[in-house]
Amino acid sequence: MATFNLTKRADYGLSMLSLLASRGKGGRVSLTELAGKGLPKAFMAQIANKMVRSGFLISKEGRGGGYILTAEPKDIRLKSVLEAIDGDLAPVTCVNKPGLCSMEDNCSHKGFMLRFTYNLEKMMEKYTVADLI
């Protein structure tokens, strides 16, 4: 069976958000705690920083610090989070970045990929961080 995979960045980012969502409003998670769950600390710092810059998390430094959700889990759309972490959700580059594929003008399945991407984005709009728990 073929698989459609998230990037490690997206997968780890969703793991972090899932943990935060399970803790409720004001719940925190530190990089050290995430590392204790098997997530690479330096990589998680990069992912968390993307989510901070995009407004999904705030960062508290020092003792008792960590990352905190800026909104209720039910109000954070997975599509927005995944785009903040990885950019476009498109499974192939030609959908959102025309001209990068040498086969683009003769592609027999470009129409399908456009529809697939549209449906994927619409589906991801329906899910929130609350759905992760």
Backbone as CSV, one residue per row, in Angstrom:
resi,resn,N_x,N_y,N_z,CA_x,CA_y,CA_z,C_x,C_y,C_z
1,MET,0.843,-1.186,0.000,0.000,0.000,0.000,0.887,1.247,0.000
2,ALA,0.578,2.185,-0.841,1.321,3.445,-0.914,0.980,4.320,0.288
3,THR,1.913,5.174,0.653,1.670,6.075,1.772,1.858,7.521,1.333
4,PHE,1.178,8.391,2.015,1.320,9.832,1.829,1.861,10.347,3.155
5,ASN,3.077,10.801,3.189,3.749,11.103,4.447,3.864,12.587,4.743
6,LEU,3.741,12.907,6.029,4.097,14.229,6.515,5.613,14.285,6.645
7,THR,6.167,15.467,6.612,7.596,15.601,6.885,7.834,15.353,8.373
8,LYS,9.069,15.081,8.735,9.423,14.927,10.158,9.100,16.216,10.907
9,ARG,9.375,17.367,10.275,9.064,18.657,10.902,7.592,18.732,11.276
10,ALA,6.732,18.406,10.320,5.295,18.480,10.570,4.870,17.465,11.628
11,ASP,5.364,16.252,11.520,5.024,15.198,12.473,5.437,15.593,13.890
12,TYR,6.655,16.061,14.051,7.137,16.459,15.375,6.388,17.688,15.889
13,GLY,6.087,18.623,14.988,5.322,19.800,15.389,3.935,19.429,15.886
14,LEU,3.289,18.496,15.203,1.971,18.039,15.645,2.070,17.302,16.978
15,SER,3.152,16.577,17.200,3.357,15.906,18.492,3.443,16.931,19.617
16,MET,4.160,18.004,19.369,4.288,19.071,20.362,2.932,19.717,20.647
17,LEU,2.191,20.020,19.590,0.875,20.644,19.753,-0.103,19.713,20.452
18,SER,-0.025,18.435,20.162,-0.889,17.452,20.810,-0.647,17.436,22.317
19,LEU,0.608,17.444,22.699,0.954,17.464,24.120,0.447,18.739,24.781
20,LEU,0.647,19.872,24.126,0.153,21.138,24.671,-1.367,21.145,24.781
21,ALA,-2.042,20.655,23.760,-3.508,20.630,23.769,-4.029,19.760,24.910
22,SER,-3.348,18.669,25.194,-3.793,17.763,26.260,-3.654,18.400,27.639
23,ARG,-2.867,19.455,27.745,-2.640,20.124,29.029,-3.603,21.278,29.273
24,GLY,-4.389,21.611,28.282,-5.365,22.679,28.448,-4.751,24.065,28.389
25,LYS,-5.606,25.043,28.576,-5.185,26.442,28.466,-4.074,26.746,29.472
26,GLY,-3.026,27.379,28.984,-1.912,27.745,29.849,-0.901,26.638,30.090
27,GLY,-1.188,25.435,29.582,-0.245,24.330,29.748,1.045,24.612,29.004
28,ARG,2.148,24.181,29.585,3.462,24.443,28.991,4.176,23.142,28.690
29,VAL,5.093,23.244,27.750,5.994,22.128,27.467,7.369,22.716,27.156
30,SER,8.395,22.084,27.697,9.762,22.555,27.467,10.459,21.663,26.447
31,LEU,11.532,22.178,25.891,12.323,21.381,24.950,12.927,20.168,25.642
32,THR,13.299,20.323,26.894,13.858,19.201,27.648,12.823,18.097,27.801
33,GLU,11.590,18.476,28.085,10.523,17.476,28.205,10.281,16.777,26.870
34,LEU,10.269,17.539,25.791,10.077,16.943,24.466,11.214,15.984,24.136
35,ALA,12.440,16.380,24.491,13.596,15.506,24.252,13.453,14.210,25.046
36,GLY,12.884,14.301,26.238,12.643,13.117,27.057,11.634,12.168,26.442
37,LYS,10.855,12.662,25.511,9.874,11.829,24.801,10.429,11.325,23.470
38,GLY,11.724,11.552,23.261,12.375,11.037,22.057,12.427,11.998,20.882
39,LEU,12.002,13.236,21.088,12.043,14.230,20.013,13.364,14.997,20.094
40,PRO,14.064,15.171,18.978,15.376,15.831,18.998,15.273,17.300,19.409
41,LYS,15.971,17.636,20.484,15.846,18.957,21.105,16.146,20.115,20.147
42,ALA,17.263,20.051,19.432,17.634,21.153,18.534,16.629,21.299,17.391
43,PHE,16.167,20.184,16.865,15.181,20.204,15.780,13.852,20.760,16.291
44,MET,13.469,20.372,17.513,12.224,20.880,18.096,12.312,22.385,18.334
45,ALA,13.495,22.880,18.675,13.664,24.328,18.861,13.387,25.062,17.552
46,GLN,13.860,24.517,16.435,13.607,25.130,15.123,12.112,25.131,14.804
47,ILE,11.463,24.004,15.055,10.026,23.878,14.777,9.236,24.831,15.667
48,ALA,9.564,24.844,16.963,8.865,25.719,17.904,9.046,27.182,17.513
49,ASN,10.238,27.554,17.087,10.474,28.941,16.670,9.610,29.325,15.477
50,LYS,9.414,28.405,14.543,8.510,28.685,13.413,7.093,28.934,13.920
51,MET,6.661,28.133,14.900,5.306,28.294,15.429,5.177,29.558,16.271
52,VAL,6.251,29.963,16.931,6.242,31.235,17.666,6.130,32.393,16.671
53,ARG,6.969,32.381,15.632,6.937,33.454,14.623,5.586,33.531,13.919
54,SER,4.908,32.405,13.800,3.600,32.375,13.129,2.451,32.688,14.081
55,GLY,2.751,32.849,15.359,1.730,33.251,16.318,0.959,32.126,16.981
56,PHE,1.366,30.894,16.812,0.658,29.771,17.430,1.127,29.493,18.853
57,LEU,2.373,29.839,19.152,2.961,29.603,20.472,3.607,30.877,20.985
58,ILE,3.716,30.950,22.316,4.585,31.949,22.922,5.665,31.186,23.680
59,SER,6.795,31.820,23.814,7.936,31.202,24.473,8.211,31.922,25.782
60,LYS,8.319,31.157,26.852,8.677,31.701,28.167,10.038,31.143,28.534
61,GLU,10.978,32.025,28.811,12.324,31.580,29.161,12.476,31.451,30.668
62,GLY,13.521,30.744,31.055,13.856,30.625,32.468,13.166,29.462,33.152
63,ARG,13.339,29.426,34.467,12.767,28.353,35.280,11.246,28.325,35.122
64,GLY,10.713,27.159,34.867,9.271,27.033,34.661,8.830,27.503,33.291
65,GLY,9.793,27.757,32.415,9.472,28.241,31.077,9.087,27.120,30.141
66,GLY,8.958,27.471,28.910,8.574,26.513,27.884,7.719,27.202,26.842
67,TYR,6.946,26.409,26.150,6.082,26.920,25.088,4.631,26.761,25.496
68,ILE,3.822,27.753,25.131,2.407,27.794,25.490,1.608,28.141,24.242
69,LEU,0.456,27.500,24.064,-0.437,27.841,22.950,-0.973,29.255,23.132
70,THR,-1.125,29.988,22.044,-1.659,31.349,22.116,-3.182,31.382,22.018
71,ALA,-3.784,30.266,21.678,-5.241,30.195,21.533,-5.712,28.823,22.001
72,GLU,-6.997,28.694,22.138,-7.575,27.389,22.480,-7.281,26.408,21.350
73,PRO,-7.011,25.145,21.679,-6.734,24.147,20.637,-7.818,24.072,19.561
74,LYS,-9.064,24.271,19.942,-10.176,24.188,18.978,-10.169,25.337,17.976
75,ASP,-9.390,26.376,18.263,-9.341,27.548,17.386,-8.109,27.592,16.482
76,ILE,-7.266,26.573,16.561,-6.047,26.542,15.748,-6.202,25.483,14.663
77,ARG,-6.296,25.920,13.423,-6.487,25.021,12.274,-5.190,24.310,11.907
78,LEU,-5.278,22.999,11.690,-4.096,22.223,11.322,-3.496,22.696,10.003
79,LYS,-4.326,23.112,9.079,-3.809,23.610,7.796,-2.851,24.775,8.029
80,SER,-3.250,25.702,8.870,-2.408,26.870,9.152,-1.104,26.473,9.827
81,VAL,-1.185,25.542,10.762,0.016,25.080,11.462,0.970,24.394,10.491
82,LEU,0.449,23.478,9.682,1.297,22.745,8.741,1.937,23.684,7.721
83,GLU,1.194,24.685,7.284,1.767,25.669,6.356,2.860,26.493,7.034
84,ALA,2.667,26.806,8.319,3.688,27.562,9.048,4.967,26.741,9.218
85,ILE,4.805,25.459,9.428,5.961,24.585,9.655,6.659,24.235,8.346
86,ASP,5.877,23.875,7.331,6.444,23.314,6.100,6.194,24.116,4.832
87,GLY,5.352,25.118,4.886,4.997,25.827,3.657,3.791,25.172,3.003
88,ASP,3.753,25.194,1.693,2.610,24.652,0.949,2.316,23.200,1.297
89,LEU,1.018,22.856,1.265,0.610,21.470,1.482,0.635,20.654,0.197
90,ALA,0.886,21.292,-0.914,0.837,20.608,-2.210,1.816,19.433,-2.250
91,PRO,1.341,18.267,-2.720,2.203,17.082,-2.772,3.231,17.122,-3.898
92,VAL,3.035,17.988,-4.877,3.984,18.135,-5.986,4.215,19.626,-6.227
93,THR,5.404,19.983,-6.691,5.774,21.395,-6.815,4.990,22.161,-7.868
94,CYS,4.547,21.494,-8.917,3.898,22.221,-10.015,2.583,22.873,-9.605
95,VAL,1.966,22.390,-8.528,0.668,22.925,-8.125,0.787,24.380,-7.678
96,ASN,1.737,24.676,-6.821,1.870,26.030,-6.290,3.112,26.770,-6.774
97,LYS,3.972,26.072,-7.527,5.200,26.697,-8.031,5.391,26.324,-9.496
98,PRO,4.582,26.919,-10.364,4.672,26.584,-11.790,6.065,26.848,-12.356
99,GLY,6.432,26.026,-13.321,7.692,26.208,-14.014,8.858,25.419,-13.456
100,LEU,8.676,24.749,-12.327,9.776,23.996,-11.727,9.905,22.575,-12.269
101,CYS,8.860,22.075,-12.885,8.883,20.699,-13.390,9.027,20.712,-14.912
102,SER,9.978,19.953,-15.401,10.202,19.901,-16.854,9.055,19.209,-17.589
103,MET,8.242,18.450,-16.882,7.124,17.721,-17.491,5.807,18.501,-17.429
104,GLU,5.836,19.655,-16.823,4.604,20.388,-16.540,3.691,20.575,-17.755
105,ASP,4.237,20.942,-18.890,3.411,21.195,-20.073,2.808,19.926,-20.669
106,ASN,3.395,18.790,-20.385,2.918,17.519,-20.935,2.442,16.553,-19.862
107,CYS,2.160,17.045,-18.689,1.797,16.182,-17.564,0.373,15.654,-17.722
108,SER,0.238,14.363,-17.651,-1.079,13.741,-17.821,-1.917,13.785,-16.551
109,HIS,-1.313,14.082,-15.417,-2.078,14.053,-14.167,-2.048,15.379,-13.390
110,LYS,-1.682,16.452,-14.047,-1.649,17.742,-13.361,-3.040,18.147,-12.865
111,GLY,-4.053,17.933,-13.679,-5.420,18.260,-13.261,-5.816,17.506,-12.004
112,PHE,-5.460,16.231,-11.961,-5.743,15.436,-10.766,-5.016,16.022,-9.555
113,MET,-3.744,16.370,-9.720,-2.964,16.910,-8.609,-3.521,18.244,-8.117
114,LEU,-4.023,19.057,-9.025,-4.663,20.311,-8.625,-5.898,20.036,-7.779
115,ARG,-6.729,19.097,-8.231,-7.934,18.736,-7.467,-7.568,18.101,-6.126
116,PHE,-6.576,17.221,-6.148,-6.136,16.546,-4.927,-5.663,17.570,-3.894
117,THR,-4.858,18.521,-4.329,-4.343,19.544,-3.425,-5.475,20.401,-2.878
118,TYR,-6.402,20.783,-3.733,-7.556,21.571,-3.300,-8.329,20.818,-2.214
119,ASN,-8.603,19.543,-2.453,-9.352,18.741,-1.484,-8.568,18.519,-0.195
120,LEU,-7.266,18.324,-0.302,-6.424,18.167,0.881,-6.471,19.433,1.739
121,GLU,-6.347,20.584,1.103,-6.385,21.846,1.840,-7.743,22.066,2.493
122,LYS,-8.817,21.756,1.781,-10.163,21.911,2.348,-10.356,20.982,3.545
123,MET,-9.864,19.748,3.426,-9.988,18.796,4.525,-9.203,19.285,5.748
124,MET,-7.982,19.760,5.530,-7.157,20.205,6.650,-7.721,21.456,7.318
125,GLU,-8.513,22.232,6.583,-9.193,23.395,7.172,-10.189,22.959,8.244
126,LYS,-10.732,21.761,8.107,-11.766,21.270,9.027,-11.202,20.807,10.364
127,TYR,-9.927,20.444,10.403,-9.336,19.884,11.616,-8.580,20.942,12.403
128,THR,-8.627,20.776,13.726,-7.937,21.698,14.620,-6.978,20.924,15.519
129,VAL,-6.203,21.665,16.277,-5.282,21.045,17.232,-6.056,20.200,18.242
130,ALA,-7.272,20.596,18.568,-8.092,19.806,19.503,-8.360,18.406,18.966
131,ASP,-8.386,18.250,17.665,-8.628,16.932,17.069,-7.446,15.986,17.252
132,LEU,-6.304,16.504,17.650,-5.118,15.666,17.844,-5.182,14.848,19.131
133,ILE,-6.036,15.276,20.057,-6.090,14.566,21.351,-7.365,13.764,21.504
